[in-house]
């Protein structure tokens, strides 16, 4: 039997398809079709049995998956905390309200407070920031907790996002250094990659930002990200990024051996993988 795992959360990339073209994305070339819904329910059951307390549905863009909210309800029924990470383009106040009962967290990906910069990054077509500001109000009104995910690139490391964060008022702000994954975002490295020093400069500029409930932002360098996430592919495999190369393993093998054989527990805990969710 595998040792008791400290890994309590999982990211399921439900679908590779996305309606945006973020140049730094490292989850675009997984080369898989989504599992059937019945297979997906089995996967959820196995994850719950393995002790996963929180699941984050990601992509691609998860709202392009036709059964996303059915998965959310199923995960909730299994006792999991349910999160969605989305670019927000397909979300509306109406949709949020309709499904608020099965969602605990919505994470909006916003990498700059500048519409033109977001467009240059491939994050939308020029209205992304304003749309996400509106969504942030709708998420809070629906009683869902809000998270903002920001990937720092060469276009943004000198930016001050404090006013944007104050306006959206998230419960959690995760700031990530752009991570190079071979075969995923090679073409963006030359003009978007940031040095460790540049990333640290961005972090230092925002170190005094205080979020709702007195919470501080979470800053994750590329070294902290690599190997510290439990990730499921659209086809139901486990993917790892150790060595910044994607490798895939059957979920059954991973759960049999123990998740900590594939996800570094020290890095997972060190980046705040377990928090008050």
Tab-separated table of C-alpha atoms in Angstrom:
chain	number	residue	atom	x	y	z
A	1	UNK	CA	0.000	0.000	0.000
A	2	UNK	CA	1.275	3.531	-0.778
A	3	UNK	CA	2.209	5.766	2.139
A	4	UNK	CA	-0.342	8.288	3.367
A	5	UNK	CA	-0.202	11.175	0.908
A	6	UNK	CA	0.062	14.837	1.821
A	7	UNK	CA	-1.171	15.653	-1.696
A	8	UNK	CA	-4.790	16.675	-1.181
A	9	UNK	CA	-5.668	18.498	-4.411
A	10	UNK	CA	-5.686	17.723	-8.116
A	11	UNK	CA	-5.885	19.702	-11.356
A	12	UNK	CA	-7.844	18.026	-14.126
A	13	UNK	CA	-7.239	19.515	-17.577
A	14	UNK	CA	-10.618	18.480	-18.941
A	15	UNK	CA	-10.000	19.650	-22.498
A	16	UNK	CA	-7.050	20.892	-24.540
A	17	UNK	CA	-9.137	23.163	-26.766
A	18	UNK	CA	-9.076	26.888	-26.009
A	19	UNK	CA	-10.629	29.962	-27.604
A	20	UNK	CA	-7.630	32.112	-26.657
A	21	UNK	CA	-4.041	31.764	-27.835
A	22	UNK	CA	-1.910	32.704	-24.830
A	23	UNK	CA	1.635	32.445	-26.129
A	24	UNK	CA	3.151	31.252	-22.832
A	25	UNK	CA	0.605	28.451	-22.273
A	26	UNK	CA	2.098	25.097	-21.245
A	27	UNK	CA	-1.071	22.986	-21.572
A	28	UNK	CA	-1.943	23.209	-25.257
A	29	UNK	CA	-0.389	20.156	-26.926
A	30	UNK	CA	-1.569	17.252	-24.801
A	31	UNK	CA	-2.788	15.418	-27.898
A	32	UNK	CA	-5.787	13.755	-26.277
A	33	UNK	CA	-9.542	13.684	-26.615
A	34	UNK	CA	-11.554	14.027	-23.389
A	35	UNK	CA	-12.736	10.835	-21.751
A	36	UNK	CA	-16.432	9.987	-21.913
A	37	UNK	CA	-18.555	11.335	-19.102
A	38	UNK	CA	-19.015	7.877	-17.597
A	39	UNK	CA	-15.235	7.355	-17.602
A	40	UNK	CA	-14.854	10.783	-16.064
A	41	UNK	CA	-17.197	9.905	-13.208
A	42	UNK	CA	-15.071	6.835	-12.509
A	43	UNK	CA	-11.945	9.013	-12.461
A	44	UNK	CA	-13.589	11.377	-9.981
A	45	UNK	CA	-14.541	8.467	-7.748
A	46	UNK	CA	-10.986	7.105	-7.780
A	47	UNK	CA	-9.575	10.545	-6.960
A	48	UNK	CA	-11.968	10.942	-4.031
A	49	UNK	CA	-11.082	7.468	-2.761
A	50	UNK	CA	-7.389	8.442	-2.979
A	51	UNK	CA	-8.000	11.333	-0.586
A	52	UNK	CA	-8.300	14.268	-2.962
A	53	UNK	CA	-10.211	16.938	-1.075
A	54	UNK	CA	-10.114	19.628	-3.764
A	55	UNK	CA	-10.339	19.432	-7.543
A	56	UNK	CA	-9.624	22.211	-10.014
A	57	UNK	CA	-11.072	21.869	-13.508
A	58	UNK	CA	-8.793	23.520	-16.057
A	59	UNK	CA	-7.970	23.345	-19.746
A	60	UNK	CA	-7.428	24.519	-22.391
A	61	UNK	CA	-10.590	26.402	-21.560
A	62	UNK	CA	-12.786	24.188	-19.352
A	63	UNK	CA	-16.002	25.992	-20.264
A	64	UNK	CA	-15.641	24.537	-23.760
A	65	UNK	CA	-16.272	21.092	-22.237
A	66	UNK	CA	-20.015	20.347	-22.536
A	67	UNK	CA	-20.182	18.457	-19.215
A	68	UNK	CA	-18.096	20.798	-17.059
A	69	UNK	CA	-20.882	21.691	-14.660
A	70	UNK	CA	-22.032	18.078	-14.473
A	71	UNK	CA	-18.500	17.221	-13.357
A	72	UNK	CA	-18.660	20.018	-10.801
A	73	UNK	CA	-21.863	18.623	-9.334
A	74	UNK	CA	-20.464	15.086	-9.290
A	75	UNK	CA	-17.293	16.214	-7.533
A	76	UNK	CA	-19.331	18.156	-4.997
A	77	UNK	CA	-21.463	15.061	-4.358
A	78	UNK	CA	-18.222	13.178	-3.603
A	79	UNK	CA	-17.363	15.757	-0.953
A	80	UNK	CA	-14.697	17.642	-2.898
A	81	UNK	CA	-14.105	21.367	-2.902
A	82	UNK	CA	-14.659	22.405	-6.520
A	83	UNK	CA	-12.675	25.019	-8.432
A	84	UNK	CA	-12.612	26.164	-12.061
A	85	UNK	CA	-9.685	27.967	-13.695
A	86	UNK	CA	-10.892	29.886	-16.741
A	87	UNK	CA	-10.029	32.795	-18.986
A	88	UNK	CA	-13.550	33.998	-18.213
A	89	UNK	CA	-14.515	34.772	-21.798
A	90	UNK	CA	-17.439	32.325	-21.770
A	91	UNK	CA	-18.621	33.217	-18.270
A	92	UNK	CA	-21.490	35.560	-17.521
A	93	UNK	CA	-23.308	36.682	-14.408
A	94	UNK	CA	-26.246	34.488	-15.435
A	95	UNK	CA	-24.087	31.381	-15.891
A	96	UNK	CA	-22.314	31.955	-12.590
A	97	UNK	CA	-25.631	32.294	-10.770
A	98	UNK	CA	-27.075	29.164	-12.355
A	99	UNK	CA	-24.184	26.985	-11.191
A	100	UNK	CA	-23.086	28.665	-7.964
A	101	UNK	CA	-24.369	25.781	-5.863
A	102	UNK	CA	-21.750	23.372	-7.251
A	103	UNK	CA	-18.712	25.684	-7.407
A	104	UNK	CA	-16.595	26.824	-4.463
A	105	UNK	CA	-13.893	28.750	-6.337
A	106	UNK	CA	-13.556	30.464	-9.699
A	107	UNK	CA	-10.026	31.390	-10.773
A	108	UNK	CA	-9.737	34.038	-13.475
A	109	UNK	CA	-6.510	34.204	-15.459
A	110	UNK	CA	-5.367	37.818	-15.767
A	111	UNK	CA	-1.708	38.481	-16.512
A	112	UNK	CA	-1.755	42.256	-16.894
A	113	UNK	CA	-3.992	45.154	-15.979
A	114	UNK	CA	-3.399	46.527	-19.491
A	115	UNK	CA	-5.831	45.485	-22.216
A	116	UNK	CA	-3.213	46.024	-24.923
A	117	UNK	CA	-0.647	43.894	-23.094
A	118	UNK	CA	-3.135	41.083	-22.608
A	119	UNK	CA	-3.894	41.200	-26.318
A	120	UNK	CA	-0.172	41.028	-27.150
A	121	UNK	CA	0.119	37.977	-24.903
A	122	UNK	CA	-2.772	36.295	-26.732
A	123	UNK	CA	-5.090	36.663	-23.736
A	124	UNK	CA	-8.221	37.822	-25.491
A	125	UNK	CA	-8.953	40.506	-28.043
A	126	UNK	CA	-8.813	43.754	-26.130
A	127	UNK	CA	-11.591	43.572	-23.518
A	128	UNK	CA	-10.250	40.838	-21.248
A	129	UNK	CA	-9.390	42.952	-18.211
A	130	UNK	CA	-12.671	44.838	-18.077
A	131	UNK	CA	-14.652	41.645	-18.578
A	132	UNK	CA	-12.843	39.979	-15.669
A	133	UNK	CA	-13.482	42.988	-13.441
A	134	UNK	CA	-17.187	42.543	-14.096
A	135	UNK	CA	-16.930	38.816	-13.478
A	136	UNK	CA	-15.169	39.388	-10.168
A	137	UNK	CA	-18.237	41.267	-8.910
A	138	UNK	CA	-20.556	38.511	-10.154
A	139	UNK	CA	-18.470	35.770	-8.527
A	140	UNK	CA	-18.559	37.474	-5.122
A	141	UNK	CA	-22.288	38.225	-5.419
A	142	UNK	CA	-22.913	34.523	-6.063
A	143	UNK	CA	-21.077	33.577	-2.859
A	144	UNK	CA	-18.210	31.901	-4.737
A	145	UNK	CA	-14.625	32.535	-3.685
A	146	UNK	CA	-12.495	34.363	-6.227
A	147	UNK	CA	-8.934	33.648	-7.262
A	148	UNK	CA	-6.787	35.566	-9.737
A	149	UNK	CA	-3.964	33.731	-11.538
A	150	UNK	CA	-1.212	35.901	-13.010
A	151	UNK	CA	1.669	34.606	-15.112
A	152	UNK	CA	4.616	37.010	-15.124
A	153	UNK	CA	6.343	37.466	-18.484
A	154	UNK	CA	8.833	39.881	-19.979
A	155	UNK	CA	5.928	42.116	-21.000
A	156	UNK	CA	4.650	42.438	-17.426
A	157	UNK	CA	7.457	42.046	-14.878
A	158	UNK	CA	7.774	45.842	-14.492
A	159	UNK	CA	4.024	46.352	-14.080
A	160	UNK	CA	2.191	47.312	-10.898
A	161	UNK	CA	-1.069	45.353	-10.604
A	162	UNK	CA	-1.980	46.492	-7.103
A	163	UNK	CA	-4.886	48.696	-8.220
A	164	UNK	CA	-6.349	45.889	-10.336
A	165	UNK	CA	-6.105	43.446	-7.439
A	166	UNK	CA	-7.690	45.951	-5.086
A	167	UNK	CA	-10.563	46.446	-7.547
A	168	UNK	CA	-11.244	42.754	-8.139
A	169	UNK	CA	-10.667	41.931	-4.442
A	170	UNK	CA	-9.862	38.219	-4.757
A	171	UNK	CA	-9.664	35.754	-1.884
A	172	UNK	CA	-6.444	34.413	-3.402
A	173	UNK	CA	-3.917	35.800	-5.873
A	174	UNK	CA	-1.450	33.336	-7.358
A	175	UNK	CA	1.503	34.887	-9.165
A	176	UNK	CA	3.498	32.479	-11.321
A	177	UNK	CA	6.766	32.812	-13.171
A	178	UNK	CA	6.432	31.799	-16.807
A	179	UNK	CA	7.412	28.137	-17.009
A	180	UNK	CA	9.038	26.676	-20.102
A	181	UNK	CA	7.713	23.220	-20.967
A	182	UNK	CA	9.356	21.566	-23.953
A	183	UNK	CA	6.960	21.099	-26.854
A	184	UNK	CA	4.371	23.428	-25.339
A	185	UNK	CA	5.634	27.015	-25.367
A	186	UNK	CA	9.119	26.856	-26.910
A	187	UNK	CA	8.349	29.641	-29.367
A	188	UNK	CA	7.529	32.133	-26.624
A	189	UNK	CA	10.742	31.782	-24.669
A	190	UNK	CA	12.844	34.236	-26.657
A	191	UNK	CA	10.653	37.266	-26.008
A	192	UNK	CA	8.473	36.343	-23.009
A	193	UNK	CA	10.635	34.407	-20.533
A	194	UNK	CA	11.681	36.272	-17.387
A	195	UNK	CA	14.778	35.764	-15.283
A	196	UNK	CA	14.511	34.784	-11.637
A	197	UNK	CA	15.605	38.299	-10.698
A	198	UNK	CA	12.890	39.888	-12.843
A	199	UNK	CA	10.257	37.628	-11.311
A	200	UNK	CA	11.489	38.439	-7.804
A	201	UNK	CA	11.284	42.136	-8.639
A	202	UNK	CA	7.612	41.746	-9.575
A	203	UNK	CA	6.994	39.803	-6.355
A	204	UNK	CA	8.738	42.395	-4.200
A	205	UNK	CA	6.635	45.167	-5.753
A	206	UNK	CA	3.465	43.349	-4.667
A	207	UNK	CA	4.642	41.844	-1.379
A	208	UNK	CA	2.557	44.289	0.671
A	209	UNK	CA	-0.691	43.615	-1.187
A	210	UNK	CA	-3.327	42.326	1.241
A	211	UNK	CA	-6.281	40.315	-0.049
A	212	UNK	CA	-9.693	39.630	1.429
A	213	UNK	CA	-9.473	38.274	4.952
A	214	UNK	CA	-5.937	39.585	5.378
A	215	UNK	CA	-4.481	36.909	3.088
A	216	UNK	CA	-1.213	37.569	1.261
A	217	UNK	CA	-0.500	36.742	-2.395
A	218	UNK	CA	1.165	33.461	-3.321
A	219	UNK	CA	4.319	33.767	-5.425
A	220	UNK	CA	5.484	30.674	-7.322
A	221	UNK	CA	8.791	30.649	-9.162
A	222	UNK	CA	9.245	28.225	-12.030
A	223	UNK	CA	11.395	26.073	-9.735
A	224	UNK	CA	8.510	25.853	-7.262
A	225	UNK	CA	5.973	24.994	-9.961
A	226	UNK	CA	7.929	22.207	-11.633
A	227	UNK	CA	7.028	18.813	-10.183
A	228	UNK	CA	4.668	20.183	-7.527
A	229	UNK	CA	1.238	19.734	-9.142
A	230	UNK	CA	-0.944	16.628	-9.373
A	231	UNK	CA	-2.360	16.907	-12.897
A	232	UNK	CA	-4.768	14.789	-14.931
A	233	UNK	CA	-4.895	15.015	-18.733
A	234	UNK	CA	-8.096	15.135	-20.846
A	235	UNK	CA	-7.630	11.444	-21.580
A	236	UNK	CA	-7.437	10.524	-17.907
A	237	UNK	CA	-3.676	10.056	-17.517
A	238	UNK	CA	-1.464	11.671	-14.927
A	239	UNK	CA	0.977	14.163	-16.417
A	240	UNK	CA	4.186	15.336	-14.801
A	241	UNK	CA	6.522	18.156	-15.804
A	242	UNK	CA	9.716	17.211	-13.961
A	243	UNK	CA	12.660	18.258	-16.089
A	244	UNK	CA	10.185	20.606	-17.836
A	245	UNK	CA	9.129	17.799	-20.147
A	246	UNK	CA	5.609	16.346	-20.159
A	247	UNK	CA	5.396	12.662	-19.285
A	248	UNK	CA	2.177	10.690	-18.908
A	249	UNK	CA	1.272	7.734	-16.691
A	250	UNK	CA	-1.893	5.651	-16.240
A	251	UNK	CA	-3.923	7.010	-13.326
A	252	UNK	CA	-4.404	3.526	-11.873
A	253	UNK	CA	-0.627	3.008	-11.682
A	254	UNK	CA	-0.119	6.356	-9.979
A	255	UNK	CA	-2.802	5.751	-7.382
A	256	UNK	CA	-1.473	2.250	-6.750
A	257	UNK	CA	2.113	3.452	-6.256
A	258	UNK	CA	1.121	6.628	-4.430
A	259	UNK	CA	0.788	10.173	-5.739
A	260	UNK	CA	3.922	11.243	-3.864
A	261	UNK	CA	5.967	9.089	-6.243
A	262	UNK	CA	4.988	11.504	-9.016
A	263	UNK	CA	4.427	14.820	-7.220
A	264	UNK	CA	7.114	16.246	-4.943
A	265	UNK	CA	5.422	16.637	-1.526
A	266	UNK	CA	8.014	19.123	-0.246
A	267	UNK	CA	7.482	21.412	-3.236
A	268	UNK	CA	3.716	20.909	-3.060
A	269	UNK	CA	3.535	21.982	0.568
A	270	UNK	CA	6.236	24.612	0.119
A	271	UNK	CA	4.232	26.497	-2.516
A	272	UNK	CA	1.119	26.419	-0.329
A	273	UNK	CA	-0.633	23.546	-2.083
A	274	UNK	CA	-2.827	23.078	0.991
A	275	UNK	CA	-4.649	26.157	2.241
A	276	UNK	CA	-8.015	27.144	3.695
A	277	UNK	CA	-10.084	26.122	0.692
